[in-house]
XYZ file of C-alpha atoms in Angstrom:
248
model
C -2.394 -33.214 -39.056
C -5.194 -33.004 -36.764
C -7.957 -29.954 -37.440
C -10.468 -28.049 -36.259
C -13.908 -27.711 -37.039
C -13.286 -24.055 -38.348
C -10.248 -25.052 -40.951
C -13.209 -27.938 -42.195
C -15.686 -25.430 -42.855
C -12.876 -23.420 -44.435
C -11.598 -26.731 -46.178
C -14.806 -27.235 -47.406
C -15.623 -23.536 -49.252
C -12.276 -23.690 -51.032
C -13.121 -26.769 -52.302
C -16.273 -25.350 -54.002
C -14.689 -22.556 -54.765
C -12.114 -24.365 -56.629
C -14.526 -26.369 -58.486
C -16.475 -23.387 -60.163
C -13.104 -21.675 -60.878
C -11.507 -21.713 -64.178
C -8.533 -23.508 -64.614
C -5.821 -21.516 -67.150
C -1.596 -21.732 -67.072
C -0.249 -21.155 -63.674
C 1.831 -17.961 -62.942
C 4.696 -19.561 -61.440
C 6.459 -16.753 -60.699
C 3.150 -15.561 -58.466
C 2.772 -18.507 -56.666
C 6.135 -18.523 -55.392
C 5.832 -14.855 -54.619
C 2.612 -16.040 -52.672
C 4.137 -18.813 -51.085
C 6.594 -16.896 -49.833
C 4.250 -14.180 -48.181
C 1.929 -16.939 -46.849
C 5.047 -18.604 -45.186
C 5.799 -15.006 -43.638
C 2.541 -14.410 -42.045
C 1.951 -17.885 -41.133
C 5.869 -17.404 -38.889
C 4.465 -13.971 -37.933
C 1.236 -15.583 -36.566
C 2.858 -19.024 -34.849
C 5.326 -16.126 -33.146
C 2.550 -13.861 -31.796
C 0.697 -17.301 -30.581
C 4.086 -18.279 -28.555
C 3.780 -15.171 -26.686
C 2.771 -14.881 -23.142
C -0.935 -13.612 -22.834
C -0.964 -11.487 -19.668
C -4.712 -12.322 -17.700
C -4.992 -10.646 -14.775
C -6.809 -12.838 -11.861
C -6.930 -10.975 -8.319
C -3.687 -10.039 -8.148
C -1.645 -12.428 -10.556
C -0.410 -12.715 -13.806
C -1.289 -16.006 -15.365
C 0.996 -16.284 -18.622
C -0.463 -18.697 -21.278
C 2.198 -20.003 -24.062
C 2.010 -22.905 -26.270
C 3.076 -26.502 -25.525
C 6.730 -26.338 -26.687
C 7.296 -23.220 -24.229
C 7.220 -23.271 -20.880
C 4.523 -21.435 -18.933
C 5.565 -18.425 -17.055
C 3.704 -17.311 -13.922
C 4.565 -13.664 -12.295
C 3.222 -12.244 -9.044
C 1.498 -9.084 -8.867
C 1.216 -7.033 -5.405
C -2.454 -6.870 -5.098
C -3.342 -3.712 -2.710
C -6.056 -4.360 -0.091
C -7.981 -1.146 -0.884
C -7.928 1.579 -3.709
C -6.168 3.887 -1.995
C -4.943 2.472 0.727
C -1.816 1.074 2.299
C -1.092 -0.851 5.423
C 2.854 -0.983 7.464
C 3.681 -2.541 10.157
C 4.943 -0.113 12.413
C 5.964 -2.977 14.464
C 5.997 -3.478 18.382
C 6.541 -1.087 21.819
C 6.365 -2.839 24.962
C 6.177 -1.271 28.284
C 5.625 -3.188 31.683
C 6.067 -6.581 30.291
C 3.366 -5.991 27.520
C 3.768 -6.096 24.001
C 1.520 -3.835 21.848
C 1.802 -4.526 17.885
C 0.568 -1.123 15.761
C -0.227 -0.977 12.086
C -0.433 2.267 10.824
C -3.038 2.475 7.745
C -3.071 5.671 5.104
C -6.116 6.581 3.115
C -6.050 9.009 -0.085
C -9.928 10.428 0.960
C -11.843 9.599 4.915
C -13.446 6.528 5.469
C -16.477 8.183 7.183
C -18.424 9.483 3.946
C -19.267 12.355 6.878
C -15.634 13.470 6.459
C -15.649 13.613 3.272
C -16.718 17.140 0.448
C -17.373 18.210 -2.119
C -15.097 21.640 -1.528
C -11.952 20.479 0.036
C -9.713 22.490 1.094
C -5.568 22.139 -0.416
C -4.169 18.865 1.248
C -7.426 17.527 2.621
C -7.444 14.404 -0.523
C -4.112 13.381 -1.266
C -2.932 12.799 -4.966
C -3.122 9.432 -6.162
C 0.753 8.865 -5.888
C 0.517 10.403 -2.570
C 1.667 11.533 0.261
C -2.061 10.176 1.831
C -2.918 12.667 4.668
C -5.643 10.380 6.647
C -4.197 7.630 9.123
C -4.943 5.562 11.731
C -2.842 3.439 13.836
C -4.144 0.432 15.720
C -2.742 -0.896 18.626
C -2.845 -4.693 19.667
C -1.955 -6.091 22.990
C -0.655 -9.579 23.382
C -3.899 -10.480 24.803
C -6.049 -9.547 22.228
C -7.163 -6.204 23.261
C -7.026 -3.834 20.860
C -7.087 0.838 20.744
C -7.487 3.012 17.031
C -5.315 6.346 17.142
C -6.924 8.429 14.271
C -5.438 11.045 12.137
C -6.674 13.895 10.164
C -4.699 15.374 7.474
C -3.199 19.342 8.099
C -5.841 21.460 6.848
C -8.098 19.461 9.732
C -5.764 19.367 12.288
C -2.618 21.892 11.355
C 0.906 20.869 12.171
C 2.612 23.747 10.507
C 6.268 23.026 12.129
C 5.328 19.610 11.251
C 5.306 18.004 14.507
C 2.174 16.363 15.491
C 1.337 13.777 18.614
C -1.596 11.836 19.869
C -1.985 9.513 22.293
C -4.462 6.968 23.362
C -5.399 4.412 26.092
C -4.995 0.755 24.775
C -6.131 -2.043 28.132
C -4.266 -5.106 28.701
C -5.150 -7.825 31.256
C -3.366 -8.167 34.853
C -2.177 -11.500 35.963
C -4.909 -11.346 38.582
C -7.521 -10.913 35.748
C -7.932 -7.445 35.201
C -7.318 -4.576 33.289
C -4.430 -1.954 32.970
C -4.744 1.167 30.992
C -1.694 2.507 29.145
C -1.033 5.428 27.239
C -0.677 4.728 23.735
C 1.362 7.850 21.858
C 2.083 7.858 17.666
C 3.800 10.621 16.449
C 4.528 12.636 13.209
C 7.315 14.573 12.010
C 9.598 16.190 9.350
C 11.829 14.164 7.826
C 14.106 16.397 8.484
C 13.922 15.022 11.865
C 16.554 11.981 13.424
C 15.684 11.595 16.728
C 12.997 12.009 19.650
C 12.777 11.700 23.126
C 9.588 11.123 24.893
C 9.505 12.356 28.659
C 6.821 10.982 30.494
C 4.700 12.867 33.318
C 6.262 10.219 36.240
C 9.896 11.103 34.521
C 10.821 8.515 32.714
C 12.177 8.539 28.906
C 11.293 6.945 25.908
C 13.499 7.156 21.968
C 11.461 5.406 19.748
C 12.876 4.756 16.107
C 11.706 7.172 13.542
C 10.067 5.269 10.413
C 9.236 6.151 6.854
C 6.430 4.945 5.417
C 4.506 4.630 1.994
C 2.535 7.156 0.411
C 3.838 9.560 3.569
C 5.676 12.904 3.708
C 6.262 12.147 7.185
C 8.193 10.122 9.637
C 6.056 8.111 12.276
C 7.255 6.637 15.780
C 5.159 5.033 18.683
C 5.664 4.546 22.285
C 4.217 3.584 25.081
C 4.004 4.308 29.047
C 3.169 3.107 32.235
C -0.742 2.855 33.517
C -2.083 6.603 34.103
C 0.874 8.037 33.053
C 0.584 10.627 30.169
C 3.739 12.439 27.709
C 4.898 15.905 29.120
C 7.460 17.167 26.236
C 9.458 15.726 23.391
C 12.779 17.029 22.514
C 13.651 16.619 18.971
C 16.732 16.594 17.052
C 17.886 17.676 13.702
C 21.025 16.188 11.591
C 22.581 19.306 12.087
C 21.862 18.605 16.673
C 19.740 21.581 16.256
C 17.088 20.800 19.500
C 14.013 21.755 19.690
C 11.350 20.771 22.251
C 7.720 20.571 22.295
C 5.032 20.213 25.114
C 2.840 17.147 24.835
C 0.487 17.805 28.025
């Protein structure tokens, strides 16, 4: 059987010890009481060592066993940012343009400005959530890209919780230049199953209604036609109660 250094050394002071010991009758009955205990511990020990040992390395769980066992290896969601979470909100398109948004919470502001010592109720979020800071980025197919940014309620109030803002993402023209749209994200009670955008030229938008992580809210986007800003939303309960809203 092969050894370590350590069980030599150990080898070793036994031996010595042995050889300054006295040497009288042998208790058999002890010895096989020993045995027996020494054979328990040692199964105890060689069952502990055949467990998995759980090491966490950026986001995965390396498991370590011994050579008769096979190793074990389970992935671990690794967030990008102590709270934080990213979701894709996914794609509006509008003219033959495709914007892509990706809505990002935060637990406390970015902008250490934002942020005191004396918040007021709702201003951090808990660390389960909901997270009341937000911002939504909007990418065009071409690479351009427009931030919406949120503020939680006690910044910017929303106290039938029904909240809108809108921004102007560019995209290129086939002739090489630029086209401003209106960007629009909204957020609402959950209580909430369906809006409907009117735009200021008269034209309708119902974008789906999405839950999100670490939200209390539902979030939509939409998008309109160069210059052209949101005039109302009507909004729709489960029960087709209606209500409507001005948006410029």
């Amino acid at each position: 059987m092969r050894t370590t250094g350590v069980e030599d050394e150990v080898a070793e002071l036994l031996a010595r010890a042995a050889d300054g010991a006295a040497v009288g009758p042998a208790p058999v009955g002890a010895v096989i009481r020993g045995g027996r205990r020494r054979r328990t511990r040692r199964a105890v020990l060689r069952g502990a060592l055949a467990l998995a040992v759980i090491v966490p390395l950026g986001g995965v769980a390396v498991s370590v066993a011994r050579e008769d066992r096979a190793a074990q290896v389970a992935q671990t969601p690794k967030p990008s940012k102590d709270g934080e979470v990213s979701v894709d909100l996914g794609t509006t398109t509008i003219d033959g343009k495709v914007f892509h948004a990706q809505l990002t919470l935060s637990r406390i502001p970015e902008d250490p400005n934002l942020q005191t010592e004396n918040p007021p109720p709702g201003y951090y979020g808990s660390p389960e959530g909901p997270w009341p800071w937000a911002k939504i980025v909007f990418n065009s197919q071409d690479g351009r890209s427009v931030t919406i940014d949120y503020r939680p309620e006690p910044a910017m109030p929303d106290p039938e919780g029904v909240f809108f803002r809108s921004s102007l993402a560019t995209a290129w023209k086939p002739d090489g230049g630029t086209q401003a749209y209106t960007m629009t994200v909204g957020r609402l009670k959950p209580e909430y199953t369906r809006a409907v955008i009117t735009w200021k030229d008269g034209s309708t938008s119902e974008p789906k209604l999405q839950a999100v992580p670490r939200s209390d809210r539902l979030w939509l986007i939409a998008a309109s036609m160069p210059g052209v800003r949101p005039d109302h939303v009507d909004l729709y309960d489960a029960n087709g109660n209606h209500t409507q809203r001005k948006l410029g």
